[in-house]
Amino acid sequence: MGMRKEVILITGAAGELGQALINQLADEGRSNIVALDVKPIPIPIQERCELAIPGDILDERLFSRLISEYAIPAIYHFAALLSTRAEFTPEAAHRVNVDGTMNLLKLAADQSGWLGEPVKFVFPSSVAVFGLPDLATKAKEGALKEYQWLEPTTMYGCNKLYCEQLGRYYAHNYRQLAADQHRGGVDFRSLRFPGLISAFTLPTGGTSDYASEMIHAAAKGEPYRCFVRPDTRIPFMAMPDAIKALLDLSAAPAENLKSYVYSVTAFNPSAEEIAGIVRRHFPDAEITFQPDERRQAIVDSWPEDQDDTWARRDWNWQPAYDLDRAFDEYLVPNIKAHYHRE
Ligand code: SER
């Protein structure tokens, strides 16, 4: 099908992961990107793409239009309602997070039929798929392996956990009774990210957002009231490592991948430790703690760390940024430049 241009489809392109991945791919000279989001995609990001379209992943007509013009051998599906936001509109979150993901998996399966090769589908799952019953168990269990404590308390966590399974289904069992079946149409690969911290963007509607908000508020010279207790501990990662993980997993030879889902992580400071580092870099930072009981309960159900042995073993995962390097070399210099503060 040489008539249609080959593109990489990125959904959630206006979000944190979307923007960071588009910048990275464009820096590498890969600008054959079709970017999709319901929210306005910032103009500098649009300029780095072949096409940027406003649109809803629940709108199947949009996909018909897309596939008439483009061949899509790879999809990075980032669009989602995050864990805090999803609790206000759980049914809408389910539609976007689950039905939307299924629409894209179907698109991938159809595309692979046209292209005659597997379509790569890269999906960010989350630490939110885990659900620990209480703080004593959280402390006792430490770093969780991929298969432990999969009892999420949030709609978002349930959605991500189920979508990992949906991806596995489309990769290995899709229409398994059909006479015309062709297997292996969707090459589904997913990552369970910890909280992500970017120097350039803020997350919207997540529950790990306190780390990013604390740093960005300090850089802007604004006071910050942290919505979790000082002793709250969950894993985090700097955005460049998240992008590296997505691209490394995407590039790994299929025969090396023993799992359809991999935990990745980099560091796991408590909220108080994050505040301490922020104060060291921004001595005027005004950080106070005023826990929101219900958001606190969500992070308390998330593990204090993720075990990323599988990712290290199967595709040589290794974060480039530990906590100090993330602050010293990535977050602080870029955030200061971003807000013009020296
Ligand atoms: N960072 C996300 C959230 O807080 C978890 O994936 O919702």
CSV table of C-alpha atoms and ligand atoms in Angstrom, one decimal:
chain,number,residue,atom,x,y,z
A,1,MET,CA,0.0,0.0,0.0
A,2,GLY,CA,2.5,2.5,-1.1
A,3,MET,CA,-0.2,5.1,-1.7
A,4,ARG,CA,-0.6,6.0,1.9
A,5,LYS,CA,2.1,7.7,3.9
A,6,GLU,CA,3.4,5.7,6.9
A,7,VAL,CA,3.0,7.5,10.2
A,8,ILE,CA,3.3,7.0,13.9
A,9,LEU,CA,0.0,7.7,15.7
A,10,ILE,CA,0.3,9.4,19.1
A,11,THR,CA,-2.9,9.9,21.1
A,12,GLY,CA,-3.0,12.1,24.2
A,13,ALA,CA,-0.5,14.3,22.3
A,14,ALA,CA,-1.2,17.4,24.3
A,15,GLY,CA,-0.5,15.5,27.6
A,16,GLU,CA,2.9,15.2,29.3
A,17,LEU,CA,4.0,11.9,27.7
A,18,GLY,CA,2.7,13.0,24.3
A,19,GLN,CA,4.5,16.2,24.2
A,20,ALA,CA,7.8,14.7,25.5
A,21,LEU,CA,7.7,11.8,23.0
A,22,ILE,CA,6.9,14.1,20.1
A,23,ASN,CA,9.8,16.3,21.0
A,24,GLN,CA,12.2,13.4,21.3
A,25,LEU,CA,11.1,11.7,18.0
A,26,ALA,CA,11.3,15.0,16.1
A,27,ASP,CA,14.8,15.6,17.6
A,28,GLU,CA,15.7,12.3,16.1
A,29,GLY,CA,14.4,13.4,12.7
A,30,ARG,CA,11.3,11.3,13.0
A,31,SER,CA,8.5,13.8,12.3
A,32,ASN,CA,6.1,11.4,10.5
A,33,ILE,CA,3.8,11.8,13.4
A,34,VAL,CA,0.1,12.1,13.5
A,35,ALA,CA,-0.9,13.6,16.8
A,36,LEU,CA,-4.3,13.4,18.3
A,37,ASP,CA,-5.9,14.9,21.4
A,38,VAL,CA,-9.3,16.3,22.5
A,39,LYS,CA,-7.4,19.2,24.1
A,40,PRO,CA,-5.6,21.8,22.0
A,41,ILE,CA,-2.1,20.6,21.1
A,42,PRO,CA,0.4,23.4,21.7
A,43,ILE,CA,1.5,25.0,18.5
A,44,PRO,CA,5.3,24.2,18.9
A,45,ILE,CA,4.3,20.6,19.3
A,46,GLN,CA,2.0,20.7,16.2
A,47,GLU,CA,4.8,22.1,14.2
A,48,ARG,CA,6.9,19.0,14.9
A,49,CYS,CA,4.3,16.7,13.5
A,50,GLU,CA,3.1,15.6,10.0
A,51,LEU,CA,-0.5,16.3,11.2
A,52,ALA,CA,-2.1,17.3,14.5
A,53,ILE,CA,-5.8,16.7,14.8
A,54,PRO,CA,-8.2,17.7,17.5
A,55,GLY,CA,-10.4,14.7,18.1
A,56,ASP,CA,-11.8,12.2,20.5
A,57,ILE,CA,-10.6,8.6,20.5
A,58,LEU,CA,-14.2,7.6,21.0
A,59,ASP,CA,-15.1,9.0,17.5
A,60,GLU,CA,-14.7,6.1,15.1
A,61,ARG,CA,-15.3,8.3,12.1
A,62,LEU,CA,-12.1,10.1,12.9
A,63,PHE,CA,-10.2,6.8,12.4
A,64,SER,CA,-11.9,6.1,9.1
A,65,ARG,CA,-10.6,9.4,7.8
A,66,LEU,CA,-7.2,8.8,9.2
A,67,ILE,CA,-6.7,5.3,7.7
A,68,SER,CA,-7.9,6.5,4.3
A,69,GLU,CA,-4.9,8.8,4.2
A,70,TYR,CA,-2.3,7.1,6.3
A,71,ALA,CA,-0.8,3.7,7.0
A,72,ILE,CA,-0.1,3.3,10.7
A,73,PRO,CA,2.6,0.7,11.6
A,74,ALA,CA,3.0,2.1,15.2
A,75,ILE,CA,0.7,3.5,17.8
A,76,TYR,CA,1.6,5.2,21.1
A,77,HIS,CA,-1.7,5.4,23.0
A,78,PHE,CA,-1.4,7.9,25.8
A,79,ALA,CA,-4.9,9.4,26.0
A,80,ALA,CA,-6.5,8.8,29.4
A,81,LEU,CA,-8.2,10.3,32.4
A,82,LEU,CA,-5.8,10.0,35.3
A,83,SER,CA,-6.5,8.6,38.7
A,84,THR,CA,-7.9,11.6,40.6
A,85,ARG,CA,-9.9,13.0,37.8
A,86,ALA,CA,-11.4,9.6,37.0
A,87,GLU,CA,-13.0,9.4,40.4
A,88,PHE,CA,-15.2,12.4,39.7
A,89,THR,CA,-16.6,10.8,36.5
A,90,PRO,CA,-15.9,7.1,36.7
A,91,GLU,CA,-18.2,6.1,33.9
A,92,ALA,CA,-16.7,8.7,31.5
A,93,ALA,CA,-13.3,7.6,32.6
A,94,HIS,CA,-14.1,4.0,31.7
A,95,ARG,CA,-15.3,5.1,28.3
A,96,VAL,CA,-12.1,7.0,27.5
A,97,ASN,CA,-9.7,4.7,29.2
A,98,VAL,CA,-11.2,1.4,28.2
A,99,ASP,CA,-13.5,1.9,25.1
A,100,GLY,CA,-11.0,4.4,23.7
A,101,THR,CA,-8.1,1.9,24.1
A,102,MET,CA,-10.2,-0.8,22.5
A,103,ASN,CA,-10.9,1.5,19.5
A,104,LEU,CA,-7.2,1.9,19.1
A,105,LEU,CA,-6.4,-1.8,19.5
A,106,LYS,CA,-9.0,-2.5,16.8
A,107,LEU,CA,-7.4,0.1,14.6
A,108,ALA,CA,-4.0,-1.6,15.1
A,109,ALA,CA,-5.5,-5.0,14.3
A,110,ASP,CA,-7.1,-3.6,11.1
A,111,GLN,CA,-3.9,-1.8,10.1
A,112,SER,CA,-1.8,-4.9,10.5
A,113,GLY,CA,-4.2,-6.7,8.1
A,114,TRP,CA,-3.6,-4.0,5.5
A,115,LEU,CA,0.1,-3.8,6.1
A,116,GLY,CA,0.7,-7.5,6.3
A,117,GLU,CA,2.9,-7.0,9.4
A,118,PRO,CA,2.4,-6.6,13.1
A,119,VAL,CA,1.5,-3.1,14.2
A,120,LYS,CA,3.4,-1.9,17.3
A,121,PHE,CA,1.2,-0.8,20.1
A,122,VAL,CA,2.9,0.9,23.0
A,123,PHE,CA,0.8,1.5,26.1
A,124,PRO,CA,1.6,3.3,29.4
A,125,SER,CA,0.1,1.4,32.3
A,126,SER,CA,0.7,2.6,35.8
A,127,VAL,CA,1.6,1.9,39.4
A,128,ALA,CA,-2.1,2.5,40.0
A,129,VAL,CA,-2.9,-1.1,39.0
A,130,PHE,CA,-1.6,-2.2,42.4
A,131,GLY,CA,-3.8,-2.0,45.4
A,132,LEU,CA,-2.5,-2.6,48.9
A,133,PRO,CA,-5.0,-3.0,51.8
A,134,ASP,CA,-3.2,-0.9,54.5
A,135,LEU,CA,0.1,0.8,55.4
A,136,ALA,CA,1.4,-2.1,57.3
A,137,THR,CA,1.1,-4.4,54.3
A,138,LYS,CA,2.6,-1.6,52.1
A,139,ALA,CA,5.6,-1.3,54.4
A,140,LYS,CA,6.0,-5.1,54.6
A,141,GLU,CA,5.8,-5.7,50.9
A,142,GLY,CA,8.2,-3.1,49.7
A,143,ALA,CA,8.9,-3.3,45.9
A,144,LEU,CA,6.1,-5.2,44.2
A,145,LYS,CA,6.6,-7.5,41.2
A,146,GLU,CA,4.3,-7.3,38.2
A,147,TYR,CA,1.9,-10.0,39.4
A,148,GLN,CA,1.5,-8.9,43.1
A,149,TRP,CA,-1.4,-7.1,44.7
A,150,LEU,CA,-3.4,-6.4,41.5
A,151,GLU,CA,-6.4,-5.1,43.3
A,152,PRO,CA,-6.6,-1.4,42.4
A,153,THR,CA,-8.9,0.9,44.3
A,154,THR,CA,-9.4,3.5,41.6
A,155,MET,CA,-11.3,3.4,38.3
A,156,TYR,CA,-8.1,4.5,36.6
A,157,GLY,CA,-6.2,1.6,38.1
A,158,CYS,CA,-8.9,-0.9,37.1
A,159,ASN,CA,-9.0,0.5,33.6
A,160,LYS,CA,-5.2,0.3,33.1
A,161,LEU,CA,-5.1,-3.3,34.5
A,162,TYR,CA,-7.9,-4.4,32.2
A,163,CYS,CA,-6.3,-2.7,29.2
A,164,GLU,CA,-3.1,-4.6,29.8
A,165,GLN,CA,-5.2,-7.7,29.4
A,166,LEU,CA,-7.1,-6.3,26.4
A,167,GLY,CA,-3.7,-5.7,24.7
A,168,ARG,CA,-2.6,-9.2,25.5
A,169,TYR,CA,-5.9,-10.5,24.0
A,170,TYR,CA,-5.5,-8.5,20.8
A,171,ALA,CA,-1.9,-9.6,20.5
A,172,HIS,CA,-2.5,-13.3,20.9
A,173,ASN,CA,-6.2,-14.3,20.8
A,174,TYR,CA,-8.1,-11.8,18.8
A,175,ARG,CA,-10.9,-13.4,16.9
A,176,GLN,CA,-9.4,-16.8,17.7
A,177,LEU,CA,-12.3,-18.7,16.2
A,178,ALA,CA,-12.5,-16.8,12.9
A,179,ALA,CA,-11.8,-18.8,9.7
A,180,ASP,CA,-9.7,-16.0,8.3
A,181,GLN,CA,-7.7,-15.3,11.4
A,182,HIS,CA,-4.2,-14.0,11.2
A,183,ARG,CA,-2.4,-14.0,14.5
A,184,GLY,CA,0.3,-11.7,15.7
A,185,GLY,CA,-1.4,-8.6,14.2
A,186,VAL,CA,-0.9,-6.4,17.2
A,187,ASP,CA,2.5,-6.2,18.8
A,188,PHE,CA,1.3,-5.0,22.2
A,189,ARG,CA,3.9,-3.7,24.7
A,190,SER,CA,3.1,-2.0,28.0
A,191,LEU,CA,5.0,-0.3,30.8
A,192,ARG,CA,3.8,0.3,34.3
A,193,PHE,CA,5.1,3.8,35.0
A,194,PRO,CA,5.6,5.2,38.5
A,195,GLY,CA,4.7,8.9,39.0
A,196,LEU,CA,6.3,10.9,36.3
A,197,ILE,CA,8.0,14.3,36.8
A,198,SER,CA,8.6,16.7,33.9
A,199,ALA,CA,10.5,20.0,34.0
A,200,PHE,CA,8.3,21.4,31.2
A,201,THR,CA,4.7,20.3,31.8
A,202,LEU,CA,2.4,19.6,34.8
A,203,PRO,CA,0.2,16.6,35.0
A,204,THR,CA,-3.6,17.1,35.1
A,205,GLY,CA,-5.8,15.1,37.4
A,206,GLY,CA,-3.3,12.5,38.7
A,207,THR,CA,-2.7,11.5,42.3
A,208,SER,CA,1.1,11.4,42.1
A,209,ASP,CA,1.0,15.1,41.0
A,210,TYR,CA,2.2,16.4,44.3
A,211,ALA,CA,5.8,15.9,43.4
A,212,SER,CA,5.6,17.9,40.2
A,213,GLU,CA,3.4,20.5,41.7
A,214,MET,CA,5.8,21.0,44.6
A,215,ILE,CA,8.8,21.6,42.3
A,216,HIS,CA,7.0,23.8,39.8
A,217,ALA,CA,5.4,25.9,42.6
A,218,ALA,CA,8.8,26.5,44.2
A,219,ALA,CA,10.3,27.5,40.8
A,220,LYS,CA,7.4,30.0,40.3
A,221,GLY,CA,7.9,31.4,43.8
A,222,GLU,CA,4.4,30.2,44.8
A,223,PRO,CA,3.5,28.5,48.1
A,224,TYR,CA,2.5,24.9,47.9
A,225,ARG,CA,0.2,22.9,50.2
A,226,CYS,CA,1.0,19.2,49.7
A,227,PHE,CA,-2.1,17.0,49.7
A,228,VAL,CA,-0.4,13.9,51.1
A,229,ARG,CA,1.4,13.2,54.4
A,230,PRO,CA,5.2,13.8,54.6
A,231,ASP,CA,5.9,10.1,55.1
A,232,THR,CA,4.0,9.1,51.8
A,233,ARG,CA,6.3,7.0,49.7
A,234,ILE,CA,5.7,5.9,46.1
A,235,PRO,CA,8.0,5.4,43.1
A,236,PHE,CA,8.8,8.2,40.6
A,237,MET,CA,10.8,8.8,37.4
A,238,ALA,CA,12.0,11.8,35.5
A,239,MET,CA,10.3,12.3,32.1
A,240,PRO,CA,13.4,11.7,30.0
A,241,ASP,CA,13.6,8.2,31.5
A,242,ALA,CA,9.9,7.6,30.8
A,243,ILE,CA,10.6,8.5,27.1
A,244,LYS,CA,13.7,6.3,27.1
A,245,ALA,CA,11.7,3.4,28.5
A,246,LEU,CA,9.0,3.8,25.9
A,247,LEU,CA,11.5,3.9,23.0
A,248,ASP,CA,13.7,1.1,24.4
A,249,LEU,CA,10.8,-1.2,25.0
A,250,SER,CA,9.4,-0.4,21.5
A,251,ALA,CA,12.8,-1.2,19.9
A,252,ALA,CA,13.4,-4.4,21.8
A,253,PRO,CA,13.4,-7.6,19.7
A,254,ALA,CA,10.0,-9.3,20.1
A,255,GLU,CA,11.7,-12.7,20.9
A,256,ASN,CA,13.3,-11.1,24.0
A,257,LEU,CA,10.1,-10.0,25.6
A,258,LYS,CA,8.8,-12.6,28.0
A,259,SER,CA,6.0,-10.4,29.2
A,260,TYR,CA,3.4,-8.0,27.8
A,261,VAL,CA,3.8,-5.7,30.7
A,262,TYR,CA,6.9,-4.4,32.5
A,263,SER,CA,7.3,-2.3,35.6
A,264,VAL,CA,9.9,0.5,35.3
A,265,THR,CA,11.0,2.9,38.1
A,266,ALA,CA,13.9,5.1,39.1
A,267,PHE,CA,13.6,6.4,42.7
A,268,ASN,CA,11.1,6.5,45.6
A,269,PRO,CA,11.5,9.4,48.0
A,270,SER,CA,8.9,10.3,50.6
A,271,ALA,CA,7.0,13.5,50.1
A,272,GLU,CA,9.1,15.0,52.9
A,273,GLU,CA,12.3,14.0,51.1
A,274,ILE,CA,11.1,15.6,47.9
A,275,ALA,CA,10.3,18.8,49.9
A,276,GLY,CA,13.8,18.7,51.4
A,277,ILE,CA,15.4,18.6,48.0
A,278,VAL,CA,13.1,21.3,46.6
A,279,ARG,CA,14.0,23.5,49.6
A,280,ARG,CA,17.7,22.9,49.0
A,281,HIS,CA,17.4,24.2,45.4
A,282,PHE,CA,14.8,26.9,46.1
A,283,PRO,CA,15.6,28.1,49.7
A,284,ASP,CA,12.5,30.4,49.7
A,285,ALA,CA,10.1,27.5,48.9
A,286,GLU,CA,7.0,27.6,51.1
A,287,ILE,CA,5.9,24.0,51.4
A,288,THR,CA,3.3,22.9,53.9
A,289,PHE,CA,1.5,19.6,54.3
A,290,GLN,CA,-2.3,19.4,54.4
A,291,PRO,CA,-3.3,15.9,53.6
A,292,ASP,CA,-6.5,15.3,51.7
A,293,GLU,CA,-7.8,12.1,53.3
A,294,ARG,CA,-9.2,10.6,50.2
A,295,ARG,CA,-6.4,11.3,47.8
A,296,GLN,CA,-4.1,10.1,50.6
A,297,ALA,CA,-5.9,6.8,50.7
A,298,ILE,CA,-5.3,6.4,47.0
A,299,VAL,CA,-1.5,6.8,47.2
A,300,ASP,CA,-1.4,4.7,50.4
A,301,SER,CA,-2.8,1.9,48.3
A,302,TRP,CA,0.1,2.2,45.8
A,303,PRO,CA,3.3,0.4,46.6
A,304,GLU,CA,6.3,2.2,48.0
A,305,ASP,CA,8.3,0.7,45.1
A,306,GLN,CA,8.1,-1.4,41.9
A,307,ASP,CA,10.4,-4.2,41.1
A,308,ASP,CA,11.7,-3.7,37.6
A,309,THR,CA,13.8,-6.8,37.3
A,310,TRP,CA,11.9,-8.1,34.3
A,311,ALA,CA,12.5,-4.9,32.3
A,312,ARG,CA,16.2,-5.0,33.2
A,313,ARG,CA,16.5,-8.6,32.3
A,314,ASP,CA,14.5,-8.6,29.0
A,315,TRP,CA,15.4,-5.2,27.4
A,316,ASN,CA,18.3,-3.9,29.5
A,317,TRP,CA,16.2,-1.2,31.2
A,318,GLN,CA,18.2,1.2,33.3
A,319,PRO,CA,17.1,4.7,34.3
A,320,ALA,CA,19.6,7.4,33.5
A,321,TYR,CA,18.4,9.7,36.3
A,322,ASP,CA,18.6,8.8,40.0
A,323,LEU,CA,17.0,11.2,42.4
A,324,ASP,CA,20.0,13.6,42.7
A,325,ARG,CA,20.8,13.6,39.0
A,326,ALA,CA,17.1,14.1,38.2
A,327,PHE,CA,17.1,17.3,40.2
A,328,ASP,CA,20.6,18.6,39.6
A,329,GLU,CA,20.8,18.0,35.9
A,330,TYR,CA,17.3,17.8,34.5
A,331,LEU,CA,14.6,19.3,36.8
A,332,VAL,CA,16.2,22.3,38.4
A,333,PRO,CA,18.0,23.8,35.4
A,334,ASN,CA,15.2,23.3,33.0
A,335,ILE,CA,12.5,24.5,35.4
A,336,LYS,CA,14.5,27.6,36.2
A,337,ALA,CA,14.9,28.3,32.5
A,338,HIS,CA,11.3,27.6,31.9
A,339,TYR,CA,10.1,30.2,34.4
A,340,HIS,CA,13.0,32.5,33.7
A,341,ARG,CA,14.2,32.4,37.3
A,342,GLU,CA,17.8,32.3,38.3
B,1,SER,N1,0.5,9.4,37.7
B,1,SER,C1,-0.8,8.8,37.5
B,1,SER,C2,-1.8,9.3,38.4
B,1,SER,O1,-1.4,9.9,39.4
B,1,SER,C3,-0.7,7.4,37.8
B,1,SER,O2,-0.4,6.7,36.6
B,1,SER,O3,-2.9,9.2,38.2
